[in-house]
């Protein structure tokens, strides 16, 4: 096993598709996501984290104390106690934190395995959520590495949440009188609320005959004690407590005797179950457990657990095999083939709702976020992307605006945040375009979808897209550019809020100005990009006049950007409510912003007159740092009331000029559009987690996934990442590296191949399943160019141009791409 070295805390085991952490005290909890569809769990490298069913706010199964002390508790714990010496420890280090003789955490795809050894007793816990189940398995294997027998006691531990995570941490006068449980055999049932309106409950079961149990946290811990030294574990004796109100937990006691070298297993299951309304009870106030008993019986069998674990591995193997690359760069190979795609699944599933930084309470499924997440996910499970697109479209309002977020359980738009983020509607066009390009399935446009989930308002999805444009066109400002509304992609550029009250949230504060004149160049760029896609779609479904209309709209908007959105060396960011420029050399601070440079180049604005290259050179000059490209320059050093939340952050953090990673791939893509593959790839590496692994002591977040931000040069903690996992960076990075740098890009008419790579690359390979055929693509770059395709051969036959047809014949096709100057 390689030693961790330098700034690292572990290493990548690419063959097993795992990241291996070698010490428990990582700078932040390094987490993994378990569960792929309905039941989700987050687990840190020491077993911390929480679980929920579909909705992290309304169906929270276990508690987590965000920014609690000690850090990262509670979690999924198993205490191990030596019955002879009375010594005890945590099988995952936490919550006892005794120094281990050995520690290793392997985060894999949908599972985590934590191994520790204390006093010659080795334990290994494998955590995962079987496919199609609403439960998590903790499989514990315990081995006696001593040369004498060991008498051990195990104590499991979970702390239940009273379902509504917000109420659970605010409404104590009520909820401390609610908790109810049942215990039957080795299974503990948490049933708070079940006697009234809930038809769901949680269970915590164990494969072994138990020597005792606890369901009361107070009794388990003992008076004024903590998870570090619970009285039950200290004394080695469960209290068989049945909680009533207060704090419900689940804990089993299992006694074991192990001969030298002997191993034993215990399987714990934590799960969620629902009963039909009329079959809730098997006796007065007793949960009907008929279904759950079967599930428990099934998944406490080691052979069934083996099988489920194997199925999970195969599932990921299959998903990842859709897109695999072989390049001269190990970071690209590792990120694309494993971690970047894996992160795209997590962001697709959870949007920005539940992570170690998103509490799962205040934010549901984001409209713009999820539409962008689809760009990095659609090739994996297009059917799920399709369903999500239709759910999102159903939260569009009749005027074309969209709820900024919705709750996954109800799929209804969140009223508190409402709509008015004027970029939102356009992202729907991009996700639909990506879906069609991937699948060739135009029928999605005919799907009948309601507005605001209101029956009777249904129209085809195509109409929804039209409404998206209409919404923008009905809201143009003095320069003919789109009004920004509450904010655009940059949530913190609130040009209409003018907040003076510290008690007000910028995100939900009303827009104050009457004139509402603030305009966004970013939305203008996004409009052009989306209108071009719309034209391409309309063209292909025979709506020629629509196609013309959207081409014309794109041209007109692009002209206005060139006229009113160009600052001389770069694209302007916006006009504020008073018509003053934002992101201009005239500004004292915030002279240049990254977003309009990225989006306008992607939209092809200024390609003919050299503005694109100029804008990108300005990005390089003013915004690029060794840790990535920052959001704007210079950072705001004070609060500007006309700009909103952006100035509330100290310089270098978050939207105030951090390296807000989401935007970096836009610049990578833009660089490939102008043909600068060396620079595009250089930017790719600056934020690439696997590259940054070497400076984990500075980066501090997980080295296998992108984080939302990296502190910018103006911040004292420059280079430090924050808010890992749920970020649009995942989807956009995958798109940038695979579709634009490697250049293998789904197109309406086939698979387009147009690489823009570092000039010293001799070539690379991509394997891609696309519309039901497999493409094995070999790119040769003998002339060492960045960009330019000389000739493509498909199955040995030269083709015209660089779009490989969609054969959809279930076969493998060999594509040879010769790069070079024509
Ligand atoms: C954050 C943004 C976020 C917004 C909405 C702001 O405080 O800085 O990144 O998008 O809140 O939750
Ligand atoms: C995070 C939000 O989820 C996303 O929608 C937004 O674009 C960025 N922050 C930038 O403000």
PDB file of N, CA and C in Angstrom, residues 521 525-526 528-529 532 561 566 570-571 594-607 610-617 619 666-676 740:
ATOM      1  N   UNK A 521     -25.907  41.129 -19.332  1.00  0.00           N
ATOM      2  CA  UNK A 521     -25.245  40.698 -20.567  1.00  0.00           C
ATOM      3  C   UNK A 521     -25.112  39.171 -20.561  1.00  0.00           C
ATOM      4  N   UNK A 525     -26.200  36.618 -23.552  1.00  0.00           N
ATOM      5  CA  UNK A 525     -25.367  35.571 -24.147  1.00  0.00           C
ATOM      6  C   UNK A 525     -26.067  34.218 -24.093  1.00  0.00           C
ATOM      7  N   UNK A 526     -26.649  33.929 -22.952  1.00  0.00           N
ATOM      8  CA  UNK A 526     -27.362  32.658 -22.782  1.00  0.00           C
ATOM      9  C   UNK A 526     -28.539  32.581 -23.759  1.00  0.00           C
ATOM     10  N   UNK A 528     -28.714  33.948 -26.702  1.00  0.00           N
ATOM     11  CA  UNK A 528     -28.202  33.668 -28.047  1.00  0.00           C
ATOM     12  C   UNK A 528     -27.881  32.177 -28.189  1.00  0.00           C
ATOM     13  N   UNK A 529     -27.212  31.659 -27.176  1.00  0.00           N
ATOM     14  CA  UNK A 529     -26.860  30.236 -27.184  1.00  0.00           C
ATOM     15  C   UNK A 529     -28.124  29.376 -27.291  1.00  0.00           C
ATOM     16  N   UNK A 532     -30.028  29.653 -30.666  1.00  0.00           N
ATOM     17  CA  UNK A 532     -29.398  28.871 -31.735  1.00  0.00           C
ATOM     18  C   UNK A 532     -29.795  27.396 -31.636  1.00  0.00           C
ATOM     19  N   UNK A 561     -25.532  42.844 -27.993  1.00  0.00           N
ATOM     20  CA  UNK A 561     -24.407  42.587 -27.084  1.00  0.00           C
ATOM     21  C   UNK A 561     -23.149  43.266 -27.616  1.00  0.00           C
ATOM     22  N   UNK A 566     -20.188  45.385 -24.851  1.00  0.00           N
ATOM     23  CA  UNK A 566     -18.741  45.240 -25.044  1.00  0.00           C
ATOM     24  C   UNK A 566     -18.053  46.422 -24.396  1.00  0.00           C
ATOM     25  N   UNK A 570     -13.267  43.395 -23.056  1.00  0.00           N
ATOM     26  CA  UNK A 570     -14.043  42.225 -22.612  1.00  0.00           C
ATOM     27  C   UNK A 570     -15.523  42.562 -22.635  1.00  0.00           C
ATOM     28  N   UNK A 571     -16.341  41.523 -22.410  1.00  0.00           N
ATOM     29  CA  UNK A 571     -17.783  41.753 -22.353  1.00  0.00           C
ATOM     30  C   UNK A 571     -18.161  42.312 -20.983  1.00  0.00           C
ATOM     31  N   UNK A 594     -16.145  36.942 -15.138  1.00  0.00           N
ATOM     32  CA  UNK A 594     -15.910  35.777 -15.992  1.00  0.00           C
ATOM     33  C   UNK A 594     -17.144  35.355 -16.796  1.00  0.00           C
ATOM     34  N   UNK A 595     -18.343  35.447 -16.188  1.00  0.00           N
ATOM     35  CA  UNK A 595     -19.511  34.788 -16.804  1.00  0.00           C
ATOM     36  C   UNK A 595     -19.805  35.257 -18.227  1.00  0.00           C
ATOM     37  N   UNK A 596     -19.842  36.576 -18.482  1.00  0.00           N
ATOM     38  CA  UNK A 596     -20.186  36.968 -19.856  1.00  0.00           C
ATOM     39  C   UNK A 596     -19.114  36.574 -20.860  1.00  0.00           C
ATOM     40  N   UNK A 597     -17.853  36.487 -20.420  1.00  0.00           N
ATOM     41  CA  UNK A 597     -16.797  36.078 -21.359  1.00  0.00           C
ATOM     42  C   UNK A 597     -17.067  34.635 -21.789  1.00  0.00           C
ATOM     43  N   UNK A 598     -17.373  33.802 -20.809  1.00  0.00           N
ATOM     44  CA  UNK A 598     -17.625  32.391 -21.131  1.00  0.00           C
ATOM     45  C   UNK A 598     -18.855  32.226 -22.012  1.00  0.00           C
ATOM     46  N   UNK A 599     -19.959  32.777 -21.558  1.00  0.00           N
ATOM     47  CA  UNK A 599     -21.220  32.478 -22.258  1.00  0.00           C
ATOM     48  C   UNK A 599     -21.265  33.140 -23.630  1.00  0.00           C
ATOM     49  N   UNK A 600     -20.730  34.353 -23.745  1.00  0.00           N
ATOM     50  CA  UNK A 600     -20.798  35.028 -25.054  1.00  0.00           C
ATOM     51  C   UNK A 600     -19.931  34.310 -26.084  1.00  0.00           C
ATOM     52  N   UNK A 601     -18.773  33.831 -25.656  1.00  0.00           N
ATOM     53  CA  UNK A 601     -17.941  33.091 -26.618  1.00  0.00           C
ATOM     54  C   UNK A 601     -18.635  31.772 -26.975  1.00  0.00           C
ATOM     55  N   UNK A 602     -19.196  31.098 -25.982  1.00  0.00           N
ATOM     56  CA  UNK A 602     -19.899  29.847 -26.283  1.00  0.00           C
ATOM     57  C   UNK A 602     -21.044  30.096 -27.259  1.00  0.00           C
ATOM     58  N   UNK A 603     -21.643  31.281 -27.140  1.00  0.00           N
ATOM     59  CA  UNK A 603     -22.758  31.618 -28.034  1.00  0.00           C
ATOM     60  C   UNK A 603     -22.245  32.107 -29.394  1.00  0.00           C
ATOM     61  N   UNK A 604     -20.944  32.225 -29.517  1.00  0.00           N
ATOM     62  CA  UNK A 604     -20.367  32.642 -30.799  1.00  0.00           C
ATOM     63  C   UNK A 604     -20.467  34.147 -31.048  1.00  0.00           C
ATOM     64  N   UNK A 605     -20.680  34.920 -29.992  1.00  0.00           N
ATOM     65  CA  UNK A 605     -20.801  36.372 -30.178  1.00  0.00           C
ATOM     66  C   UNK A 605     -19.398  36.975 -30.312  1.00  0.00           C
ATOM     67  N   UNK A 606     -19.161  37.664 -31.396  1.00  0.00           N
ATOM     68  CA  UNK A 606     -17.854  38.295 -31.579  1.00  0.00           C
ATOM     69  C   UNK A 606     -16.807  37.363 -32.162  1.00  0.00           C
ATOM     70  N   UNK A 607     -17.247  36.250 -32.699  1.00  0.00           N
ATOM     71  CA  UNK A 607     -16.278  35.337 -33.326  1.00  0.00           C
ATOM     72  C   UNK A 607     -15.654  35.972 -34.570  1.00  0.00           C
ATOM     73  N   UNK A 610     -13.148  39.343 -33.706  1.00  0.00           N
ATOM     74  CA  UNK A 610     -11.997  39.232 -32.818  1.00  0.00           C
ATOM     75  C   UNK A 610     -12.285  39.520 -31.348  1.00  0.00           C
ATOM     76  N   UNK A 611     -13.525  39.864 -31.039  1.00  0.00           N
ATOM     77  CA  UNK A 611     -13.848  40.137 -29.631  1.00  0.00           C
ATOM     78  C   UNK A 611     -13.640  38.897 -28.747  1.00  0.00           C
ATOM     79  N   UNK A 612     -13.951  37.734 -29.317  1.00  0.00           N
ATOM     80  CA  UNK A 612     -13.857  36.520 -28.491  1.00  0.00           C
ATOM     81  C   UNK A 612     -12.428  36.332 -27.978  1.00  0.00           C
ATOM     82  N   UNK A 613     -11.475  36.424 -28.881  1.00  0.00           N
ATOM     83  CA  UNK A 613     -10.086  36.224 -28.475  1.00  0.00           C
ATOM     84  C   UNK A 613      -9.660  37.312 -27.485  1.00  0.00           C
ATOM     85  N   UNK A 614     -10.085  38.526 -27.760  1.00  0.00           N
ATOM     86  CA  UNK A 614      -9.759  39.625 -26.847  1.00  0.00           C
ATOM     87  C   UNK A 614     -10.318  39.346 -25.450  1.00  0.00           C
ATOM     88  N   UNK A 615     -11.577  38.949 -25.420  1.00  0.00           N
ATOM     89  CA  UNK A 615     -12.228  38.694 -24.134  1.00  0.00           C
ATOM     90  C   UNK A 615     -11.477  37.593 -23.385  1.00  0.00           C
ATOM     91  N   UNK A 616     -11.095  36.552 -24.114  1.00  0.00           N
ATOM     92  CA  UNK A 616     -10.416  35.440 -23.452  1.00  0.00           C
ATOM     93  C   UNK A 616      -8.999  35.825 -23.016  1.00  0.00           C
ATOM     94  N   UNK A 617      -8.377  36.675 -23.778  1.00  0.00           N
ATOM     95  CA  UNK A 617      -7.058  37.153 -23.337  1.00  0.00           C
ATOM     96  C   UNK A 617      -7.182  38.004 -22.070  1.00  0.00           C
ATOM     97  N   UNK A 619      -9.443  37.520 -19.805  1.00  0.00           N
ATOM     98  CA  UNK A 619      -9.656  36.538 -18.730  1.00  0.00           C
ATOM     99  C   UNK A 619      -8.295  36.047 -18.240  1.00  0.00           C
ATOM    100  N   UNK A 666     -16.658  26.904 -18.633  1.00  0.00           N
ATOM    101  CA  UNK A 666     -17.148  27.760 -19.728  1.00  0.00           C
ATOM    102  C   UNK A 666     -15.966  28.377 -20.466  1.00  0.00           C
ATOM    103  N   UNK A 667     -14.963  28.779 -19.706  1.00  0.00           N
ATOM    104  CA  UNK A 667     -13.787  29.376 -20.346  1.00  0.00           C
ATOM    105  C   UNK A 667     -12.982  28.297 -21.081  1.00  0.00           C
ATOM    106  N   UNK A 668     -12.926  27.092 -20.502  1.00  0.00           N
ATOM    107  CA  UNK A 668     -12.232  26.000 -21.221  1.00  0.00           C
ATOM    108  C   UNK A 668     -12.909  25.779 -22.574  1.00  0.00           C
ATOM    109  N   UNK A 669     -14.237  25.719 -22.540  1.00  0.00           N
ATOM    110  CA  UNK A 669     -14.978  25.497 -23.785  1.00  0.00           C
ATOM    111  C   UNK A 669     -14.717  26.657 -24.743  1.00  0.00           C
ATOM    112  N   UNK A 670     -14.773  27.863 -24.215  1.00  0.00           N
ATOM    113  CA  UNK A 670     -14.547  29.043 -25.053  1.00  0.00           C
ATOM    114  C   UNK A 670     -13.165  28.978 -25.695  1.00  0.00           C
ATOM    115  N   UNK A 671     -12.172  28.556 -24.936  1.00  0.00           N
ATOM    116  CA  UNK A 671     -10.816  28.446 -25.493  1.00  0.00           C
ATOM    117  C   UNK A 671     -10.767  27.415 -26.614  1.00  0.00           C
ATOM    118  N   UNK A 672     -11.536  26.342 -26.476  1.00  0.00           N
ATOM    119  CA  UNK A 672     -11.523  25.360 -27.580  1.00  0.00           C
ATOM    120  C   UNK A 672     -12.215  25.938 -28.803  1.00  0.00           C
ATOM    121  N   UNK A 673     -13.187  26.804 -28.573  1.00  0.00           N
ATOM    122  CA  UNK A 673     -13.891  27.402 -29.723  1.00  0.00           C
ATOM    123  C   UNK A 673     -12.921  28.277 -30.528  1.00  0.00           C
ATOM    124  N   UNK A 674     -12.024  28.948 -29.818  1.00  0.00           N
ATOM    125  CA  UNK A 674     -11.045  29.748 -30.562  1.00  0.00           C
ATOM    126  C   UNK A 674      -9.772  28.943 -30.883  1.00  0.00           C
ATOM    127  N   UNK A 675      -9.792  27.665 -30.547  1.00  0.00           N
ATOM    128  CA  UNK A 675      -8.730  26.771 -31.017  1.00  0.00           C
ATOM    129  C   UNK A 675      -7.494  26.664 -30.135  1.00  0.00           C
ATOM    130  N   UNK A 676      -7.606  27.159 -28.890  1.00  0.00           N
ATOM    131  CA  UNK A 676      -6.400  27.133 -28.049  1.00  0.00           C
ATOM    132  C   UNK A 676      -6.442  25.970 -27.047  1.00  0.00           C
ATOM    133  N   UNK A 740     -15.551  19.031 -25.621  1.00  0.00           N
ATOM    134  CA  UNK A 740     -14.878  20.155 -26.275  1.00  0.00           C
ATOM    135  C   UNK A 740     -13.365  19.974 -26.367  1.00  0.00           C
TER     136      UNK A 740
END
